[in-house]
């Protein structure tokens, strides 16, 4: 299966993507995660990307396209992948189409997580991430057993640097202006499958499973 998962920041893309990866055994490619990993290692890519990410801005298309091109052509992606946070602009979507066409491949679906903006702001402000292993929590809905400490590795839980209210509002605006128009692009290709992102994690995931079940059945025919 070749899938995209889209939705505004905080709609639960990363959480649903992790569950999909585990259930369907396809690589989860998150451009945000790739950038954060590059920032941690201090690579040239990381230094460049940080300038944009810390302010909630999009990393320029040429840089983003390059990392996706390299990753998506790796061997583990030959039988499918789940792209999370990419594409976010029209040039990125066009690039992805061309790359897939060249390999004679097609997307199966674009999962669109929908959620109200004010609820998103509240959700993002409560988000905590392990500074060591990247596991995600929420102070209200997914608290760690010991406050501030990761259940998985004992690392310290922190807020993402781009999770301040000012930055969140900017990221939501950027999503509305740059990324939301892609819905029309993919609607024309009849690929959009909308999921309510405001429910609890398992309810949203059940909706995802139902959609993906339909796609799998289609593949078997
Ligand atoms: P995310 O973890 O998906 O919310 O991404 C975090 C940040 O990484 C975004 O706010 C952008 O600054 C950057 N980023 C991730 N994916 C992309 C993309 N496809 N295009 C441009 N910037 C991106």
Short mmCIF file of N, CA and C in Angstrom, two decimals, residues 22-107:
data_model
loop_
_atom_site.label_atom_id
_atom_site.label_comp_id
_atom_site.label_asym_id
_atom_site.label_seq_id
_atom_site.Cartn_x
_atom_site.Cartn_y
_atom_site.Cartn_z
N UNK A 22 2.70 -0.30 12.39
CA UNK A 22 2.74 -1.56 13.15
C UNK A 22 1.76 -2.58 12.58
N UNK A 23 0.55 -2.13 12.23
CA UNK A 23 -0.49 -3.07 11.79
C UNK A 23 -0.26 -3.56 10.37
N UNK A 24 0.32 -2.72 9.52
CA UNK A 24 0.41 -3.10 8.09
C UNK A 24 1.85 -3.33 7.63
N UNK A 25 2.80 -3.16 8.56
CA UNK A 25 4.21 -3.44 8.23
C UNK A 25 4.70 -2.67 7.01
N UNK A 26 4.39 -1.39 6.96
CA UNK A 26 4.95 -0.56 5.90
C UNK A 26 5.78 0.55 6.54
N UNK A 27 6.87 0.97 5.88
CA UNK A 27 7.69 2.02 6.49
C UNK A 27 6.93 3.33 6.63
N UNK A 28 7.12 3.97 7.77
CA UNK A 28 6.49 5.26 8.06
C UNK A 28 7.53 6.33 7.80
N UNK A 29 7.28 7.15 6.81
CA UNK A 29 8.26 8.19 6.46
C UNK A 29 7.69 9.55 6.85
N UNK A 30 8.25 10.11 7.91
CA UNK A 30 7.79 11.41 8.39
C UNK A 30 8.89 12.43 8.10
N UNK A 31 8.59 13.41 7.26
CA UNK A 31 9.62 14.41 6.95
C UNK A 31 9.96 15.22 8.20
N UNK A 32 8.95 15.49 9.04
CA UNK A 32 9.22 16.22 10.29
C UNK A 32 10.23 15.45 11.15
N UNK A 33 10.02 14.12 11.28
CA UNK A 33 10.93 13.28 12.07
C UNK A 33 12.32 13.27 11.44
N UNK A 34 12.39 13.19 10.12
CA UNK A 34 13.69 13.17 9.45
C UNK A 34 14.45 14.46 9.70
N UNK A 35 13.72 15.58 9.66
CA UNK A 35 14.36 16.87 9.95
C UNK A 35 14.81 16.93 11.40
N UNK A 36 13.95 16.45 12.32
CA UNK A 36 14.33 16.52 13.75
C UNK A 36 15.56 15.65 14.02
N UNK A 37 15.64 14.49 13.35
CA UNK A 37 16.80 13.61 13.52
C UNK A 37 18.06 14.30 12.99
N UNK A 38 17.91 15.00 11.86
CA UNK A 38 19.07 15.70 11.28
C UNK A 38 19.52 16.84 12.19
N UNK A 39 18.55 17.49 12.84
CA UNK A 39 18.89 18.58 13.76
C UNK A 39 19.69 18.02 14.94
N UNK A 40 19.24 16.86 15.44
CA UNK A 40 19.92 16.24 16.60
C UNK A 40 21.36 15.86 16.28
N UNK A 41 21.59 15.38 15.05
CA UNK A 41 22.96 14.97 14.71
C UNK A 41 23.81 16.18 14.34
N UNK A 42 23.17 17.33 14.12
CA UNK A 42 23.92 18.55 13.80
C UNK A 42 24.44 18.56 12.37
N UNK A 43 23.83 17.77 11.48
CA UNK A 43 24.28 17.73 10.08
C UNK A 43 23.95 19.05 9.38
N UNK A 44 24.54 19.24 8.18
CA UNK A 44 24.30 20.48 7.44
C UNK A 44 22.81 20.62 7.14
N UNK A 45 22.16 19.50 6.80
CA UNK A 45 20.72 19.52 6.53
C UNK A 45 19.96 20.00 7.77
N UNK A 46 20.38 19.45 8.92
CA UNK A 46 19.72 19.81 10.17
C UNK A 46 19.86 21.29 10.49
N UNK A 47 21.06 21.82 10.30
CA UNK A 47 21.32 23.23 10.61
C UNK A 47 20.43 24.11 9.72
N UNK A 48 20.32 23.74 8.44
CA UNK A 48 19.51 24.52 7.49
C UNK A 48 18.02 24.41 7.86
N UNK A 49 17.56 23.17 8.11
CA UNK A 49 16.13 22.95 8.37
C UNK A 49 15.69 23.65 9.66
N UNK A 50 16.58 23.67 10.65
CA UNK A 50 16.25 24.26 11.96
C UNK A 50 15.82 25.73 11.85
N UNK A 51 16.45 26.43 10.90
CA UNK A 51 16.15 27.86 10.72
C UNK A 51 14.66 28.05 10.45
N UNK A 52 14.07 27.11 9.76
CA UNK A 52 12.65 27.23 9.39
C UNK A 52 11.75 26.60 10.45
N UNK A 53 12.14 25.40 10.87
CA UNK A 53 11.27 24.62 11.77
C UNK A 53 11.01 25.34 13.09
N UNK A 54 12.06 25.92 13.67
CA UNK A 54 11.90 26.60 14.96
C UNK A 54 10.90 27.74 14.88
N UNK A 55 10.71 28.29 13.70
CA UNK A 55 9.75 29.39 13.55
C UNK A 55 8.41 28.93 13.01
N UNK A 56 8.27 27.62 12.83
CA UNK A 56 7.00 27.10 12.33
C UNK A 56 6.83 27.26 10.82
N UNK A 57 7.92 27.64 10.14
CA UNK A 57 7.81 27.82 8.69
C UNK A 57 8.13 26.52 7.96
N UNK A 58 7.73 26.45 6.69
CA UNK A 58 8.05 25.25 5.92
C UNK A 58 9.50 25.29 5.47
N UNK A 59 10.14 24.14 5.48
CA UNK A 59 11.49 24.01 4.94
C UNK A 59 11.33 24.12 3.41
N UNK A 60 12.25 24.81 2.72
CA UNK A 60 12.06 24.99 1.27
C UNK A 60 11.89 23.67 0.52
N UNK A 61 11.11 23.74 -0.57
CA UNK A 61 10.77 22.54 -1.34
C UNK A 61 11.99 21.76 -1.82
N UNK A 62 13.03 22.46 -2.31
CA UNK A 62 14.16 21.71 -2.90
C UNK A 62 14.82 20.82 -1.85
N UNK A 63 14.97 21.33 -0.63
CA UNK A 63 15.61 20.54 0.45
C UNK A 63 14.71 19.35 0.80
N UNK A 64 13.41 19.63 0.96
CA UNK A 64 12.47 18.60 1.40
C UNK A 64 12.33 17.50 0.35
N UNK A 65 12.23 17.91 -0.90
CA UNK A 65 12.08 16.95 -2.00
C UNK A 65 13.30 16.03 -2.07
N UNK A 66 14.46 16.60 -1.87
CA UNK A 66 15.70 15.80 -1.95
C UNK A 66 15.70 14.68 -0.89
N UNK A 67 15.31 15.01 0.35
CA UNK A 67 15.37 13.96 1.39
C UNK A 67 14.31 12.89 1.13
N UNK A 68 13.16 13.30 0.61
CA UNK A 68 12.10 12.31 0.34
C UNK A 68 12.52 11.42 -0.82
N UNK A 69 13.10 12.02 -1.85
CA UNK A 69 13.54 11.24 -3.02
C UNK A 69 14.52 10.15 -2.57
N UNK A 70 15.46 10.54 -1.74
CA UNK A 70 16.46 9.56 -1.28
C UNK A 70 15.81 8.45 -0.45
N UNK A 71 14.88 8.84 0.40
CA UNK A 71 14.29 7.86 1.32
C UNK A 71 13.32 6.91 0.61
N UNK A 72 12.51 7.44 -0.26
CA UNK A 72 11.43 6.67 -0.88
C UNK A 72 11.97 5.65 -1.89
N UNK A 73 13.20 5.88 -2.35
CA UNK A 73 13.77 4.93 -3.32
C UNK A 73 14.59 3.84 -2.61
N UNK A 74 14.59 3.88 -1.27
CA UNK A 74 15.29 2.80 -0.54
C UNK A 74 14.49 1.51 -0.64
N UNK A 75 15.22 0.40 -0.44
CA UNK A 75 14.64 -0.92 -0.69
C UNK A 75 13.37 -1.21 0.12
N UNK A 76 13.35 -0.79 1.38
CA UNK A 76 12.19 -1.14 2.22
C UNK A 76 10.90 -0.47 1.75
N UNK A 77 11.00 0.48 0.84
CA UNK A 77 9.79 1.17 0.35
C UNK A 77 9.25 0.53 -0.93
N UNK A 78 9.93 -0.49 -1.43
CA UNK A 78 9.50 -1.07 -2.71
C UNK A 78 8.08 -1.62 -2.68
N UNK A 79 7.67 -2.13 -1.51
CA UNK A 79 6.33 -2.73 -1.45
C UNK A 79 5.30 -1.83 -0.80
N UNK A 80 5.68 -0.60 -0.55
CA UNK A 80 4.70 0.33 0.02
C UNK A 80 5.34 1.26 1.04
N UNK A 81 4.60 2.29 1.36
CA UNK A 81 5.08 3.25 2.37
C UNK A 81 3.92 4.11 2.83
N UNK A 82 4.15 4.77 3.94
CA UNK A 82 3.17 5.73 4.45
C UNK A 82 3.91 7.04 4.63
N UNK A 83 3.56 8.03 3.82
CA UNK A 83 4.22 9.33 3.93
C UNK A 83 3.42 10.23 4.86
N UNK A 84 4.09 10.76 5.86
CA UNK A 84 3.44 11.58 6.90
C UNK A 84 4.08 12.97 6.86
N UNK A 85 3.27 13.98 6.55
CA UNK A 85 3.80 15.36 6.52
C UNK A 85 4.41 15.73 5.19
N UNK A 86 4.24 14.90 4.19
CA UNK A 86 4.71 15.17 2.84
C UNK A 86 3.71 14.58 1.87
N UNK A 87 3.29 15.27 0.83
CA UNK A 87 3.65 16.64 0.46
C UNK A 87 2.88 17.68 1.27
N UNK A 88 3.46 18.86 1.36
CA UNK A 88 2.80 19.96 2.07
C UNK A 88 2.58 21.14 1.13
N UNK A 89 3.13 21.07 -0.06
CA UNK A 89 2.92 22.15 -1.05
C UNK A 89 2.63 21.51 -2.40
N UNK A 90 2.10 22.32 -3.32
CA UNK A 90 1.78 21.79 -4.65
C UNK A 90 3.03 21.29 -5.38
N UNK A 91 4.16 22.04 -5.39
CA UNK A 91 5.35 21.50 -6.07
C UNK A 91 5.79 20.15 -5.48
N UNK A 92 5.63 19.95 -4.18
CA UNK A 92 6.00 18.66 -3.58
C UNK A 92 5.07 17.56 -4.09
N UNK A 93 3.77 17.88 -4.22
CA UNK A 93 2.80 16.88 -4.70
C UNK A 93 3.10 16.51 -6.16
N UNK A 94 3.44 17.52 -6.95
CA UNK A 94 3.74 17.27 -8.37
C UNK A 94 5.00 16.41 -8.48
N UNK A 95 5.99 16.73 -7.65
CA UNK A 95 7.23 15.93 -7.65
C UNK A 95 6.91 14.47 -7.33
N UNK A 96 6.08 14.26 -6.30
CA UNK A 96 5.77 12.89 -5.88
C UNK A 96 5.06 12.13 -7.01
N UNK A 97 4.13 12.80 -7.67
CA UNK A 97 3.42 12.17 -8.80
C UNK A 97 4.40 11.73 -9.87
N UNK A 98 5.33 12.63 -10.20
CA UNK A 98 6.31 12.32 -11.28
C UNK A 98 7.18 11.14 -10.88
N UNK A 99 7.62 11.16 -9.62
CA UNK A 99 8.49 10.07 -9.15
C UNK A 99 7.75 8.74 -9.22
N UNK A 100 6.51 8.73 -8.77
CA UNK A 100 5.74 7.48 -8.79
C UNK A 100 5.47 7.03 -10.23
N UNK A 101 5.15 8.00 -11.08
CA UNK A 101 4.89 7.67 -12.49
C UNK A 101 6.10 7.01 -13.12
N UNK A 102 7.28 7.58 -12.81
CA UNK A 102 8.53 7.05 -13.37
C UNK A 102 8.72 5.59 -12.97
N UNK A 103 8.29 5.26 -11.75
CA UNK A 103 8.44 3.89 -11.25
C UNK A 103 7.19 3.06 -11.55
N UNK A 104 6.26 3.64 -12.31
CA UNK A 104 4.98 2.98 -12.64
C UNK A 104 4.22 2.55 -11.38
N UNK A 105 4.18 3.45 -10.42
CA UNK A 105 3.47 3.17 -9.17
C UNK A 105 2.36 4.20 -8.97
N UNK A 106 1.42 3.86 -8.10
CA UNK A 106 0.32 4.79 -7.83
C UNK A 106 0.06 4.87 -6.34
N UNK A 107 -0.50 5.99 -5.91
CA UNK A 107 -0.94 6.09 -4.52
C UNK A 107 -2.25 5.33 -4.39
#
